[in-house]
Each structure stands twice: as structure tokens, then as C-alpha cells.
Short mmCIF file of C-alpha atoms in Angstrom, two decimals:
data_model
loop_
_atom_site.label_atom_id
_atom_site.label_comp_id
_atom_site.label_asym_id
_atom_site.label_seq_id
_atom_site.Cartn_x
_atom_site.Cartn_y
_atom_site.Cartn_z
CA MET W 1 -62.40 -23.20 -71.58
CA PRO W 2 -63.29 -26.92 -71.52
CA GLU W 3 -61.91 -29.26 -74.20
CA THR W 4 -65.39 -30.22 -75.39
CA LEU W 5 -68.52 -28.16 -75.90
CA GLN W 6 -70.83 -28.13 -72.91
CA ALA W 7 -74.54 -27.45 -72.96
CA GLY W 8 -75.67 -24.45 -70.93
CA GLN W 9 -72.84 -22.08 -71.83
CA PHE W 10 -72.25 -19.17 -74.19
CA TYR W 11 -69.40 -19.41 -76.70
CA THR W 12 -68.01 -17.07 -79.32
CA LEU W 13 -67.23 -19.35 -82.27
CA PRO W 14 -66.01 -18.90 -85.86
CA VAL W 15 -68.09 -20.00 -88.84
CA GLU W 16 -66.43 -23.08 -90.39
CA ARG W 17 -68.80 -23.44 -93.35
CA ILE W 18 -72.27 -22.47 -94.57
CA VAL W 19 -74.54 -25.39 -95.53
CA THR W 20 -78.19 -25.85 -96.46
CA PRO W 21 -79.43 -26.39 -92.86
CA GLY W 22 -77.44 -23.40 -91.51
CA ALA W 23 -73.86 -22.70 -90.44
CA TYR W 24 -71.39 -25.04 -88.80
CA LEU W 25 -69.35 -23.36 -86.07
CA ARG W 26 -65.94 -24.69 -85.04
CA PHE W 27 -64.83 -25.40 -81.46
CA GLU W 28 -61.47 -27.14 -81.08
CA ASN W 29 -61.91 -30.28 -83.18
CA GLU W 30 -65.71 -30.40 -83.30
CA ASP W 31 -68.43 -28.56 -85.19
CA VAL W 32 -71.87 -27.49 -83.99
CA LEU W 33 -74.79 -26.45 -86.17
CA LEU W 34 -76.42 -23.03 -85.95
CA PRO W 35 -79.75 -23.63 -87.75
CA ASN W 36 -80.98 -21.26 -90.43
CA ARG W 37 -83.75 -19.86 -88.24
CA TRP W 38 -81.09 -18.34 -85.94
CA LEU W 39 -78.67 -17.37 -88.71
CA PRO W 40 -78.04 -13.58 -88.85
CA GLU W 41 -78.33 -12.09 -92.31
CA GLY W 42 -74.96 -11.71 -94.03
CA LEU W 43 -73.07 -14.16 -91.79
CA GLN W 44 -70.07 -15.55 -93.71
CA LYS W 45 -67.33 -18.13 -93.32
CA GLY W 46 -64.68 -16.90 -90.90
CA ASP W 47 -67.05 -14.58 -89.01
CA GLU W 48 -67.35 -15.03 -85.24
CA ILE W 49 -70.70 -15.19 -83.48
CA GLU W 50 -71.83 -15.58 -79.86
CA VAL W 51 -74.15 -18.57 -79.37
CA PHE W 52 -75.73 -20.57 -76.58
CA ILE W 53 -75.28 -24.36 -76.65
CA TYR W 54 -78.01 -26.85 -75.72
CA HIS W 55 -79.36 -30.27 -76.78
CA ASP W 56 -82.04 -30.58 -79.44
CA SER W 57 -84.90 -33.11 -79.34
CA GLU W 58 -82.59 -35.79 -80.80
CA ASN W 59 -79.99 -35.22 -78.05
CA ARG W 60 -77.53 -33.47 -80.37
CA LEU W 61 -75.64 -30.36 -79.31
CA ILE W 62 -76.93 -27.37 -81.21
CA ALA W 63 -76.31 -23.61 -81.20
CA THR W 64 -78.75 -20.72 -80.97
CA THR W 65 -78.56 -16.94 -80.78
CA GLN W 66 -81.52 -16.94 -78.38
CA LYS W 67 -80.71 -16.06 -74.79
CA PRO W 68 -82.21 -18.16 -71.97
CA PHE W 69 -83.75 -16.55 -68.89
CA ALA W 70 -81.23 -18.41 -66.70
CA LEU W 71 -77.92 -20.23 -67.10
CA VAL W 72 -76.58 -23.35 -65.44
CA GLY W 73 -76.04 -22.58 -61.76
CA GLN W 74 -78.72 -19.90 -61.59
CA PHE W 75 -82.17 -19.68 -60.04
CA ALA W 76 -85.14 -18.54 -62.10
CA PHE W 77 -88.88 -18.06 -61.77
CA LEU W 78 -90.25 -19.88 -64.81
CA LYS W 79 -93.71 -20.60 -66.20
CA VAL W 80 -95.00 -24.10 -66.97
CA VAL W 81 -96.09 -24.32 -70.61
CA SER W 82 -97.06 -28.01 -70.65
CA THR W 83 -96.95 -31.20 -68.61
CA SER W 84 -96.48 -34.90 -69.39
CA PRO W 85 -96.55 -38.17 -67.41
CA ALA W 86 -92.78 -37.78 -66.94
CA GLY W 87 -92.69 -34.15 -65.80
CA ALA W 88 -93.24 -30.51 -66.76
CA PHE W 89 -91.81 -28.19 -69.41
CA LEU W 90 -90.84 -24.60 -68.57
CA ASP W 91 -90.52 -21.56 -70.82
CA TRP W 92 -86.97 -20.33 -70.33
CA GLY W 93 -86.57 -18.17 -73.41
CA LEU W 94 -85.49 -20.82 -75.94
CA SER W 95 -87.53 -22.58 -78.60
CA LYS W 96 -86.90 -25.85 -76.70
CA ASP W 97 -88.49 -25.80 -73.24
CA LEU W 98 -86.66 -26.75 -70.04
CA PHE W 99 -87.66 -30.08 -68.48
CA VAL W 100 -88.44 -30.71 -64.79
CA ALA W 101 -88.83 -34.40 -63.95
CA ASN W 102 -91.58 -35.44 -61.54
CA SER W 103 -88.90 -36.40 -59.01
CA GLN W 104 -87.61 -32.82 -59.11
CA GLN W 105 -90.98 -31.25 -58.26
CA ARG W 106 -92.14 -30.51 -54.71
CA GLU W 107 -95.74 -31.01 -55.82
CA PRO W 108 -97.12 -31.71 -59.29
CA MET W 109 -96.58 -28.56 -61.34
CA GLN W 110 -99.58 -26.98 -63.02
CA GLU W 111 -99.67 -25.54 -66.52
CA GLY W 112 -99.78 -21.75 -66.53
CA LYS W 113 -98.22 -21.32 -63.07
CA SER W 114 -94.67 -20.13 -62.37
CA TYR W 115 -92.18 -21.78 -59.99
CA LEU W 116 -88.76 -21.05 -58.55
CA VAL W 117 -86.28 -23.57 -59.98
CA TYR W 118 -82.54 -24.11 -60.23
CA VAL W 119 -80.99 -24.82 -63.64
CA TYR W 120 -78.40 -27.60 -63.67
CA ARG W 121 -76.56 -29.92 -66.05
CA ASP W 122 -77.22 -33.62 -65.56
CA GLU W 123 -73.88 -35.29 -64.81
CA LYS W 124 -74.77 -38.52 -66.65
CA THR W 125 -76.37 -37.18 -69.83
CA GLY W 126 -74.96 -33.65 -70.02
CA ARG W 127 -78.47 -32.39 -70.73
CA LEU W 128 -79.92 -29.28 -69.10
CA ALA W 129 -82.78 -29.58 -66.63
CA ALA W 130 -84.36 -27.82 -63.68
CA THR W 131 -85.32 -28.73 -60.13
CA GLU W 132 -87.47 -27.30 -57.37
CA TRP W 133 -85.20 -28.85 -54.73
CA THR W 134 -83.15 -25.69 -54.50
CA ASN W 135 -81.81 -25.90 -50.92
CA GLN W 136 -79.02 -28.27 -51.91
CA PHE W 137 -77.56 -25.56 -54.15
CA LEU W 138 -77.64 -22.77 -51.54
CA LYS W 139 -74.58 -21.76 -49.56
CA THR W 140 -75.10 -21.51 -45.81
CA ASP W 141 -71.72 -20.07 -44.83
CA THR W 142 -72.17 -16.29 -44.96
CA THR W 143 -69.08 -15.37 -42.94
CA GLY W 144 -67.37 -13.76 -45.94
CA LEU W 145 -70.25 -11.37 -46.64
CA GLN W 146 -70.30 -7.79 -45.40
CA GLU W 147 -72.92 -5.16 -44.62
CA LYS W 148 -73.62 -2.73 -47.50
CA GLN W 149 -72.18 -5.25 -49.99
CA PRO W 150 -73.99 -4.90 -53.36
CA VAL W 151 -75.87 -8.03 -54.45
CA THR W 152 -78.29 -9.19 -57.14
CA LEU W 153 -81.73 -10.34 -56.03
CA LEU W 154 -84.41 -12.67 -57.32
CA VAL W 155 -87.71 -12.31 -55.46
CA HIS W 156 -88.99 -15.75 -54.46
CA ARG W 157 -92.14 -15.38 -52.38
CA GLN W 158 -93.90 -13.14 -49.88
CA THR W 159 -93.77 -14.16 -46.22
CA PRO W 160 -95.35 -12.72 -43.04
CA LEU W 161 -92.08 -10.82 -42.42
CA GLY W 162 -91.42 -9.59 -45.94
CA PHE W 163 -90.09 -11.10 -49.18
CA ALA W 164 -87.79 -14.12 -49.46
CA VAL W 165 -85.11 -13.47 -52.08
CA MET W 166 -82.29 -15.40 -53.71
CA VAL W 167 -79.02 -13.49 -53.26
CA ASP W 168 -76.33 -13.68 -55.99
CA ASP W 169 -77.73 -17.11 -56.95
CA CYS W 170 -75.93 -18.47 -53.88
CA TYR W 171 -77.79 -17.51 -50.69
CA GLU W 172 -81.29 -16.94 -49.40
CA GLY W 173 -82.17 -13.64 -47.76
CA LEU W 174 -85.13 -11.62 -46.55
CA VAL W 175 -86.33 -8.14 -47.49
CA HIS W 176 -88.39 -6.98 -44.52
CA HIS W 177 -91.66 -5.16 -45.25
CA ALA W 178 -90.20 -1.94 -43.81
CA ASP W 179 -87.38 -2.07 -46.39
CA ALA W 180 -89.39 -3.32 -49.36
CA VAL W 181 -90.26 -1.10 -52.27
CA VAL W 182 -94.00 -1.41 -52.79
CA GLY W 183 -94.68 -3.68 -55.75
CA LEU W 184 -92.07 -6.43 -55.29
CA GLN W 185 -93.28 -9.49 -57.16
CA PRO W 186 -92.10 -13.13 -57.31
CA GLY W 187 -89.74 -13.55 -60.25
CA GLN W 188 -88.55 -9.94 -60.19
CA ARG W 189 -84.79 -9.43 -60.55
CA LEU W 190 -83.21 -6.29 -59.09
CA GLN W 191 -80.15 -4.90 -57.36
CA GLY W 192 -79.82 -4.57 -53.60
CA PHE W 193 -77.36 -4.63 -50.73
CA ILE W 194 -76.80 -6.53 -47.51
CA LYS W 195 -78.28 -4.67 -44.57
CA GLN W 196 -77.18 -7.16 -41.92
CA VAL W 197 -75.48 -10.54 -41.61
CA ARG W 198 -77.24 -11.93 -38.56
CA GLU W 199 -75.58 -14.06 -35.87
CA ASP W 200 -77.41 -17.13 -37.19
CA GLY W 201 -75.94 -16.49 -40.66
CA LYS W 202 -79.19 -15.28 -42.22
CA LEU W 203 -79.18 -12.22 -44.45
CA ASP W 204 -81.34 -9.10 -44.19
CA ILE W 205 -81.48 -7.43 -47.60
CA VAL W 206 -82.56 -3.99 -48.86
CA PRO W 207 -83.36 -3.23 -52.54
CA GLY W 208 -81.45 -0.38 -54.16
CA LYS W 209 -78.09 1.10 -53.15
CA PRO W 210 -76.71 1.52 -49.64
CA GLY W 211 -76.98 4.76 -47.66
CA TYR W 212 -77.49 8.06 -49.36
CA ASP W 213 -76.19 6.66 -52.66
CA LYS W 214 -79.62 5.21 -53.32
CA ILE W 215 -81.28 8.64 -53.23
CA SER W 216 -78.77 10.30 -55.53
CA GLY W 217 -80.79 12.68 -57.67
CA GLU W 218 -84.04 12.13 -55.74
CA PRO W 219 -83.91 15.39 -53.71
CA GLU W 220 -83.60 17.36 -56.96
CA ARG W 221 -86.53 15.45 -58.44
CA ILE W 222 -88.68 16.19 -55.37
CA LEU W 223 -87.77 19.89 -55.67
CA GLU W 224 -88.86 19.86 -59.30
CA LEU W 225 -92.16 18.19 -58.36
CA LEU W 226 -92.73 20.84 -55.70
CA LYS W 227 -92.21 23.59 -58.28
CA GLN W 228 -94.68 21.88 -60.61
CA HIS W 229 -97.29 21.81 -57.80
CA LYS W 230 -97.04 25.42 -56.66
CA GLY W 231 -94.51 24.66 -53.94
CA VAL W 232 -96.62 22.26 -51.88
CA LEU W 233 -97.07 18.46 -51.86
CA PRO W 234 -99.36 16.53 -49.47
CA TYR W 235 -96.70 13.96 -48.47
CA ASN W 236 -94.32 13.82 -45.52
CA ASP W 237 -92.64 11.27 -43.24
CA LYS W 238 -96.04 10.31 -41.79
CA SER W 239 -97.65 9.49 -45.15
CA ASP W 240 -98.70 5.97 -46.15
CA PRO W 241 -95.87 4.04 -47.89
CA GLN W 242 -98.13 3.04 -50.79
CA ASP W 243 -99.17 6.67 -51.38
CA ILE W 244 -95.51 7.72 -51.40
CA TYR W 245 -94.55 4.98 -53.85
CA ALA W 246 -97.51 5.69 -56.13
CA PHE W 247 -96.53 9.36 -56.47
CA PHE W 248 -92.72 9.37 -56.20
CA GLY W 249 -91.77 5.78 -57.09
CA LEU W 250 -89.78 5.58 -53.83
CA SER W 251 -89.94 3.47 -50.72
CA LYS W 252 -90.95 5.40 -47.62
CA LYS W 253 -87.43 5.02 -46.23
CA SER W 254 -85.83 6.51 -49.36
CA PHE W 255 -88.41 9.32 -49.41
CA LYS W 256 -87.66 10.20 -45.77
CA MET W 257 -83.94 10.29 -46.54
CA ALA W 258 -84.51 12.58 -49.53
CA ILE W 259 -86.74 15.10 -47.76
CA GLY W 260 -84.43 14.95 -44.75
CA ALA W 261 -81.56 16.05 -46.98
CA LEU W 262 -83.69 18.89 -48.37
CA TYR W 263 -84.76 19.95 -44.88
CA LYS W 264 -81.14 20.09 -43.66
CA GLN W 265 -80.33 22.36 -46.61
CA ARG W 266 -83.29 24.56 -45.61
CA LEU W 267 -84.87 24.10 -49.02
CA ILE W 268 -88.19 22.75 -47.71
CA GLU W 269 -90.42 22.88 -44.66
CA ILE W 270 -91.97 19.71 -43.30
CA LEU W 271 -95.56 20.51 -42.37
CA PRO W 272 -98.18 18.40 -40.54
CA GLY W 273 -99.91 17.78 -43.88
CA GLY W 274 -96.99 17.63 -46.32
CA ILE W 275 -93.87 19.46 -47.51
CA LYS W 276 -93.43 23.04 -48.76
CA LEU W 277 -90.73 24.90 -50.65
CA VAL W 278 -88.88 27.53 -48.67
CA GLU W 279 -89.12 30.85 -50.50
#
């Protein structure tokens, strides 16, 4: 733990004293105010509380029990709530908005639109800010990554090949259309795994869990749906991916794996127009 409080981090701190404006929390040899509006009912001297530290409008460190949408060192898809001659302000889950200077914008940001940004701490002022110039914070050496390795994803944008995603807040990857669950949207966070580390170092990503783990429980659910529909459903491995997702909530690839498992167990027949329970 650093010797001084740093903005952009969570701390669990003891209550030093209760005062009119709120509660002062102790860290090493310094105190930080948790204002009344964030003060939990019944909090007393000596109690410990988890808080997030940031700068208020007067550049003082202050504590809050609110949780931001992203921490220092993370990417986020945030909405512009207002603009000024100096830059734009983003809603990131706190009462004080996150600032993006004009120099940190690719193009002038527009109020009401959302943008992919990286949250950082300014080295000179210690204040938290965001930037659209994200490439400088991405790692390009993917040699330590492995196929089927679980990762966290942040959907960035749709491309002709699929969906660009941020991987573990460190790398950029691509979810190809064939592997994408219908309904991926920019800003969506989800779990996935590495399908392939290509020779050029780029990452192919698949949402969900690797292999048959990702359909755990799905064959049983499909069986139950068949029973509810008199043993027949008008979907098979030739059906449209959007129709499959709308009914089962599965990607076509996951659906094919699930009915394949049922077929191998001789629990269903795969017909030209759908699937049928074996009596």
C-alpha cells in the first residue's frame, strides 16, 4: 500500500472521528473526509468502511462509497454528459464526472454519445482523467497468452469481420461474426476465452467458456423445451443464427454443440425441419 492516499483506488479505512460535514477516515498520518451524503446510517468511530478516493472540485482528496464504472488502468465505454471549451465530462458512476481534455479526444466529443476511453492518473496533478488515445496503453506482446485461456471482454465497436474487443484491459482482440452471440453491443462487458493467438500476435476471441464447458446444462434445457412443445422444435443446425438466439439465447455454434451432444446420446433426432425427441 502506498505511503500516501492516491486518487483512483479503493481503501478500507477506519473512522477517526465524526464531524458536522461527515466522517474523517484515517490513512497512515492523514485524514480524508467521507461527506454526509455518503455516510452509512449508524457508522461510528472505530468502524472500518470501504471507500473510493478521488479529487473534489476544489482539488482536495475526498472519499465516497459510490463505485465508478472503471478504475485507473481500465478501459470503459462512457457517455458524455456535458462539454466545455476545455473538454468533455463523462458519467462514470460518481457524482463528479470524469474529464477528457480536448487534446485527449480523437474528434470533438458530442453530448449524449458514448466513447471508449482509458482511465488514468495524471502524473503531475494526481487527478483522474480519461483519454481516447488508448493504443499507448495496449500491450502488443501476446506470446504469454494461450488458447482457451479465460479472459474478460469489453466490446468496443463492430467491424466488417466481427466485433473489436478489449481483452483483460491489456490487449485488443476480435470476435468474428461466426463466434459472436447475437446482440453484442459496444460497452458490453462479458467473459470469454482466447480461440487463437495468431502468428502476427493478434487475438481471436470467443464469448463464453471454452469447449463443451460453455454448454453445460444447455442440453438438459433443450430437452425440457422439447417436452414443453410436444417433442418437436423447428430449429436445427441449418437454422438462422438470429432465430436460434431469439428462442434459446444461444449462439448457433453453442446450439449445434448442445444438440450434437443430445444426438450422440440418442435422445433426439435431427430432422430436415428441426429436432425431435426420441421416444
